[in-house]
Short mmCIF file of C-alpha atoms in Angstrom, two decimals:
data_model
loop_
_atom_site.label_atom_id
_atom_site.label_comp_id
_atom_site.label_asym_id
_atom_site.label_seq_id
_atom_site.Cartn_x
_atom_site.Cartn_y
_atom_site.Cartn_z
CA LEU K 1 -13.47 -7.31 -2.81
CA ALA K 2 -9.75 -6.93 -2.09
CA ILE K 3 -9.80 -9.32 0.86
CA ALA K 4 -11.88 -11.82 -1.10
CA SER K 5 -9.21 -11.73 -3.82
CA LYS K 6 -6.17 -11.87 -1.54
CA TRP K 7 -5.82 -11.69 2.21
CA ILE K 8 -3.37 -8.79 2.05
CA GLY K 9 -6.46 -6.62 1.52
CA CYS K 10 -6.72 -6.88 5.31
CA TYR K 11 -3.67 -4.62 5.58
CA GLY K 12 -5.55 -1.77 3.93
CA ALA K 13 -8.56 -2.47 6.13
CA VAL K 14 -6.39 -2.01 9.22
CA GLY K 15 -5.13 1.29 7.81
CA LEU K 16 -8.69 2.49 7.28
CA ALA K 17 -9.55 1.51 10.85
CA VAL K 18 -6.58 3.47 12.20
CA LEU K 19 -7.61 6.57 10.27
CA PHE K 20 -11.24 6.24 11.30
CA PHE K 21 -10.70 5.72 15.02
CA ALA K 22 -8.04 8.42 15.19
CA ARG K 23 -10.43 10.93 13.63
CA PHE K 24 -13.36 9.69 15.70
CA TYR K 25 -11.29 10.17 18.85
CA GLN K 26 -10.47 13.74 17.82
CA LEU K 27 -14.15 14.52 17.27
CA TRP K 28 -15.04 12.95 20.62
CA ARG K 29 -12.47 15.13 22.39
CA GLN K 30 -13.97 18.17 20.68
CA SER K 31 -17.46 17.14 21.79
CA VAL K 32 -16.26 16.75 25.38
CA TYR K 33 -14.85 20.27 25.27
CA ALA K 34 -18.05 21.58 23.68
CA LYS K 35 -20.16 19.86 26.36
CA ALA K 36 -18.07 21.43 29.12
CA HIS K 37 -18.52 24.92 27.63
CA GLU K 38 -22.06 24.65 26.24
CA SER K 39 -23.27 27.35 28.62
CA GLU K 40 -20.84 29.83 27.09
CA ASP K 41 -22.13 29.64 23.53
CA PRO K 42 -25.14 27.94 21.88
CA ALA K 43 -22.76 26.69 19.17
CA PHE K 44 -21.01 24.51 21.75
CA ALA K 45 -24.32 22.97 22.82
CA ARG K 46 -25.23 22.21 19.20
CA ALA K 47 -21.80 20.70 18.56
CA ALA K 48 -22.04 18.42 21.59
CA ALA K 49 -25.53 17.23 20.62
CA LEU K 50 -24.54 16.79 16.97
CA PHE K 51 -21.63 14.48 17.79
CA LYS K 52 -23.80 12.24 19.95
CA ARG K 53 -26.40 11.91 17.20
CA GLN K 54 -24.09 11.72 14.18
CA GLY K 55 -21.51 9.59 15.99
CA LEU K 56 -24.04 6.82 16.56
CA LYS K 57 -25.17 6.98 12.92
CA THR K 58 -21.55 6.80 11.77
CA ILE K 59 -20.81 3.72 13.88
CA LEU K 60 -23.92 1.96 12.57
CA ALA K 61 -23.02 2.86 8.98
CA CYS K 62 -19.47 1.57 9.50
CA PHE K 63 -20.82 -1.71 10.85
CA VAL K 64 -22.89 -2.12 7.68
CA PHE K 65 -20.30 -1.02 5.12
CA PHE K 66 -17.07 -2.19 6.78
CA VAL K 67 -18.23 -5.35 8.58
CA PHE K 68 -21.48 -6.86 7.28
CA ILE K 69 -21.06 -6.19 3.54
CA PRO K 70 -17.36 -7.22 3.39
CA ILE K 71 -18.14 -10.47 5.21
CA ALA K 72 -21.04 -11.12 2.83
CA ILE K 73 -18.83 -10.48 -0.22
CA TYR K 74 -16.07 -12.68 1.18
CA VAL K 75 -18.46 -15.57 1.86
CA ALA K 76 -20.11 -15.15 -1.56
CA SER K 77 -16.69 -15.40 -3.25
CA TYR K 78 -16.63 -19.08 -2.20
CA ILE K 79 -19.70 -20.01 -4.24
CA PRO K 80 -17.58 -21.37 -7.16
CA TYR K 81 -15.32 -23.14 -4.66
CA LEU K 82 -18.28 -24.91 -3.08
CA ALA K 83 -19.97 -25.79 -6.39
CA PRO K 84 -18.36 -29.27 -6.64
CA TYR K 85 -19.59 -30.02 -3.11
CA GLY K 86 -23.26 -29.59 -3.94
CA GLY K 87 -23.36 -25.79 -4.17
CA PHE K 88 -23.71 -23.09 -1.56
CA LYS K 89 -26.26 -23.86 1.14
CA TRP K 90 -26.95 -22.12 4.42
CA ASN K 91 -26.08 -24.97 6.76
CA MET K 92 -23.36 -26.05 9.17
CA ALA K 93 -21.66 -28.23 6.55
CA THR K 94 -21.06 -25.17 4.36
CA ALA K 95 -19.84 -23.17 7.35
CA ARG K 96 -17.46 -25.98 8.22
CA ARG K 97 -16.03 -26.15 4.69
CA LEU K 98 -15.52 -22.37 4.68
CA TRP K 99 -13.77 -22.53 8.05
CA ASP K 100 -11.56 -25.42 6.96
CA ALA K 101 -10.52 -23.43 3.86
CA GLN K 102 -9.39 -20.53 6.06
CA VAL K 103 -7.43 -22.84 8.35
CA LEU K 104 -5.80 -24.54 5.36
CA MET K 105 -4.68 -21.24 3.82
CA LEU K 106 -3.39 -19.85 7.12
CA ASP K 107 -1.53 -23.05 7.89
CA TYR K 108 0.10 -23.04 4.46
CA HIS K 109 1.44 -19.51 4.76
CA ALA K 110 2.38 -19.78 8.44
CA ASN K 111 4.34 -23.01 8.05
CA LEU K 112 5.71 -22.70 4.52
CA VAL K 113 9.37 -23.74 4.43
CA ALA K 114 10.85 -23.16 0.99
CA GLU K 115 13.72 -21.56 -0.88
CA HIS K 116 13.57 -19.53 -4.06
CA TYR K 117 16.44 -17.82 -5.84
CA PHE K 118 14.36 -14.74 -6.63
CA ALA K 119 12.95 -14.31 -3.12
CA SER K 120 13.49 -10.79 -1.81
CA PRO K 121 12.99 -9.45 1.75
CA TRP K 122 10.90 -6.35 2.40
CA TYR K 123 13.86 -3.98 2.83
CA GLU K 124 15.14 -4.70 -0.69
CA TRP K 125 11.93 -3.87 -2.56
CA PRO K 126 12.12 -0.04 -2.66
CA LEU K 127 15.65 -0.27 -4.09
CA ILE K 128 14.77 -2.93 -6.71
CA VAL K 129 17.61 -5.12 -5.49
CA LYS K 130 16.24 -8.37 -6.93
CA PRO K 131 13.58 -8.37 -9.68
CA MET K 132 11.37 -11.45 -9.94
CA TRP K 133 12.10 -13.50 -13.06
CA TYR K 134 9.03 -15.10 -14.69
CA TYR K 135 9.87 -16.20 -18.20
CA GLN K 136 12.57 -16.56 -20.83
CA ALA K 137 11.85 -17.60 -24.43
CA ASP K 138 13.45 -20.89 -25.44
CA PHE K 139 13.29 -20.15 -29.16
CA LYS K 140 14.49 -16.73 -30.25
CA SER K 141 16.49 -15.28 -33.09
CA PRO K 142 20.31 -15.20 -32.86
CA GLY K 143 21.52 -12.25 -30.82
CA MET K 144 18.01 -11.55 -29.53
CA ALA K 145 16.47 -11.85 -26.06
CA SER K 146 12.93 -12.27 -24.75
CA SER K 147 12.29 -12.25 -21.01
CA ILE K 148 9.66 -11.20 -18.46
CA LEU K 149 10.59 -9.88 -15.03
CA SER K 150 8.68 -8.16 -12.24
CA PHE K 151 10.31 -4.93 -11.05
CA GLY K 152 9.67 -1.21 -10.71
CA ASN K 153 10.53 1.84 -12.76
CA PRO K 154 13.74 3.16 -11.14
CA ALA K 155 12.69 6.79 -11.66
CA VAL K 156 9.45 6.12 -9.76
CA TRP K 157 10.65 3.71 -7.06
CA TRP K 158 13.96 5.33 -6.15
CA THR K 159 12.52 8.83 -6.12
CA GLY K 160 9.46 7.48 -4.32
CA LEU K 161 11.68 6.15 -1.54
CA VAL K 162 12.99 9.68 -0.97
CA GLY K 163 9.43 11.02 -1.18
CA ILE K 164 7.94 8.62 1.37
CA LEU K 165 10.84 9.16 3.78
CA PHE K 166 10.23 12.91 3.51
CA VAL K 167 6.51 12.48 4.18
CA LEU K 168 7.11 10.15 7.13
CA LEU K 169 9.69 12.40 8.78
CA TYR K 170 7.85 15.65 8.04
CA SER K 171 4.60 14.14 9.28
CA VAL K 172 6.26 13.36 12.61
CA TYR K 173 7.67 16.89 12.71
CA ARG K 174 4.39 18.64 11.90
CA ASN K 175 1.79 16.29 13.36
CA ALA K 176 3.22 13.96 16.01
CA LEU K 177 5.51 16.44 17.79
CA PRO K 178 2.82 19.17 18.07
CA ALA K 179 0.43 16.54 19.47
CA LEU K 180 3.02 15.73 22.12
CA GLY K 181 3.45 19.39 22.95
CA ALA K 182 7.04 19.38 21.75
CA LEU K 183 6.36 21.76 18.86
CA GLU K 184 3.82 24.43 18.06
CA GLY K 185 1.03 23.15 15.84
CA ARG K 186 0.14 24.50 12.43
CA GLU K 187 -3.01 24.44 10.30
CA ASP K 188 -2.15 23.36 6.77
CA GLU K 189 -4.17 21.06 4.53
CA ASP K 190 -1.04 19.41 3.16
CA ASP K 191 0.25 18.79 6.68
CA ARG K 192 -3.08 17.18 7.58
CA ALA K 193 -2.91 15.00 4.47
CA MET K 194 0.49 13.58 5.42
CA PRO K 195 -0.69 11.24 8.20
CA VAL K 196 -3.22 9.74 5.76
CA ILE K 197 -0.43 8.99 3.28
CA CYS K 198 1.78 7.61 6.07
CA VAL K 199 -0.92 5.28 7.41
CA ALA K 200 -1.87 4.14 3.91
CA PHE K 201 1.74 3.34 3.02
CA LEU K 202 2.70 1.74 6.32
CA SER K 203 -0.47 -0.37 6.56
CA GLY K 204 0.44 -2.04 3.28
CA TYR K 205 4.20 -2.26 3.85
CA LEU K 206 4.96 -2.80 7.54
CA PRO K 207 3.06 -6.11 7.90
CA TRP K 208 5.59 -7.69 5.55
CA VAL K 209 8.28 -7.05 8.14
CA LEU K 210 6.57 -9.66 10.34
CA VAL K 211 6.04 -12.23 7.59
CA SER K 212 8.49 -15.12 7.99
CA ARG K 213 7.73 -16.97 4.75
CA LEU K 214 9.37 -16.20 1.38
CA THR K 215 8.43 -12.83 -0.08
CA PHE K 216 9.00 -11.27 -3.48
CA ILE K 217 9.32 -7.81 -4.95
CA TYR K 218 5.76 -7.82 -6.31
CA HIS K 219 4.46 -7.62 -2.74
CA TYR K 220 5.56 -3.96 -2.83
CA PHE K 221 3.23 -3.06 -5.71
CA ALA K 222 0.36 -2.09 -3.40
CA SER K 223 2.60 0.57 -1.84
CA VAL K 224 3.64 2.18 -5.14
CA PRO K 225 0.62 4.54 -5.50
CA TRP K 226 1.47 6.02 -2.11
CA ILE K 227 5.14 6.63 -2.89
CA ILE K 228 4.02 8.41 -6.08
CA ILE K 229 1.66 10.64 -4.08
CA ALA K 230 4.45 11.23 -1.53
CA THR K 231 6.81 12.29 -4.31
CA ALA K 232 4.25 14.76 -5.64
CA LEU K 233 3.72 16.18 -2.15
CA MET K 234 7.46 16.50 -1.61
CA LEU K 235 7.78 18.50 -4.83
CA LYS K 236 4.83 20.65 -3.74
CA TYR K 237 6.61 21.50 -0.49
CA LEU K 238 9.80 22.28 -2.40
CA ALA K 239 7.79 24.66 -4.61
CA ARG K 240 7.00 26.77 -1.54
CA HIS K 241 10.66 27.76 -1.30
CA ARG K 242 12.15 27.00 -4.73
CA LYS K 243 9.27 27.10 -7.19
CA LYS K 244 11.34 27.04 -10.36
CA LEU K 245 13.53 24.19 -9.10
CA ALA K 246 10.46 22.16 -8.11
CA TYR K 247 8.95 22.54 -11.59
CA VAL K 248 12.23 21.60 -13.28
CA LEU K 249 12.57 18.51 -11.10
CA ALA K 250 8.94 17.51 -11.72
CA ILE K 251 9.38 17.78 -15.49
CA ALA K 252 12.71 15.94 -15.37
CA LEU K 253 11.18 13.17 -13.26
CA CYS K 254 8.27 12.71 -15.67
CA ILE K 255 10.62 12.55 -18.64
CA ALA K 256 12.92 10.09 -16.84
CA ALA K 257 9.94 7.88 -15.91
CA VAL K 258 8.75 7.74 -19.54
CA VAL K 259 12.24 7.10 -20.94
CA LEU K 260 12.97 4.34 -18.42
CA PHE K 261 9.55 2.79 -19.02
CA ILE K 262 10.42 2.50 -22.71
CA ALA K 263 13.94 1.28 -21.94
CA PHE K 264 12.84 -1.47 -19.53
CA TYR K 265 9.59 -2.41 -21.25
CA PRO K 266 11.11 -5.31 -23.25
CA LEU K 267 12.26 -6.96 -20.01
CA ALA K 268 8.81 -6.54 -18.47
CA SER K 269 6.80 -7.73 -21.48
CA GLY K 270 8.76 -10.47 -23.22
CA ILE K 271 9.15 -8.49 -26.45
CA GLU K 272 12.06 -9.82 -28.47
CA VAL K 273 14.87 -7.25 -28.66
CA PRO K 274 18.63 -7.34 -29.33
CA ARG K 275 20.63 -8.58 -26.35
CA ALA K 276 22.60 -5.34 -26.56
CA TRP K 277 19.40 -3.51 -25.51
CA CYS K 278 19.11 -5.71 -22.43
CA ASP K 279 22.81 -5.31 -21.68
CA ALA K 280 22.36 -1.53 -21.71
CA VAL K 281 19.74 -1.59 -18.95
CA ASN K 282 21.43 -4.32 -16.92
CA TRP K 283 23.07 -1.70 -14.69
CA PHE K 284 24.23 -4.01 -11.93
CA GLY K 285 25.75 -7.46 -12.01
CA ASN K 286 23.15 -10.22 -12.15
CA TRP K 287 20.31 -7.64 -11.92
CA MET K 288 18.30 -8.50 -15.03
CA TRP K 289 17.84 -12.01 -16.44
CA TYR K 290 17.46 -12.63 -20.17
#
């Protein structure tokens, strides 16, 4: 459904594939070990046989749910598009029109040459360097402002940047280095969750580094749920050593997020407010437009 709506859904699909094959590889290595030691314990023999049986079922299920069904949904999403051309029919003409649509879209994005004042590169998004301006009311009361911009809540995005950096670095420390034999491993459910968060975040964010066409701050929105989860996990780790401080920071962060949501809401919704209100949240020069 995501890919049928917008191609960037492919980024998440790649992340899922990375997680799946990484885990599948781990289970295969365990089955190899179990096979080599099956004479030592009946449990090893059962484990080796189970992987062979369940592994095949898993691959078949993945083919159905992650290949066949997504392709079917994607093709079906073109039914309205093909309606003016005589409807959707299972023939080569339909296949050709679908293929031409893909080529047209890819060509547009790959060769787009344009300039836009509110364009923002990927490295500016987490810091909310340049919000995207959508609308400004032409007719408003004297001394009032009405504008709509696309940007993030500073309490969420700026703290989330710290949170995701913590998760990325700590994940390397607790998962990558032990795997390389450079550090002793540790069994911890939160440590095991970190690579999932890292892959989920990076699969939606890193591809934009390679995109040459204009990009805007709203392309970061798909990454926001993961920086929120990373922030929560960072506070959870802090609570292991400074429980009271972690709770105080969590409460303060929630309050700040609500207060800033209220403060910036007029500039995200177009509600007419005094210009003095907008001036108060225009923290940096030429940051907010109204």
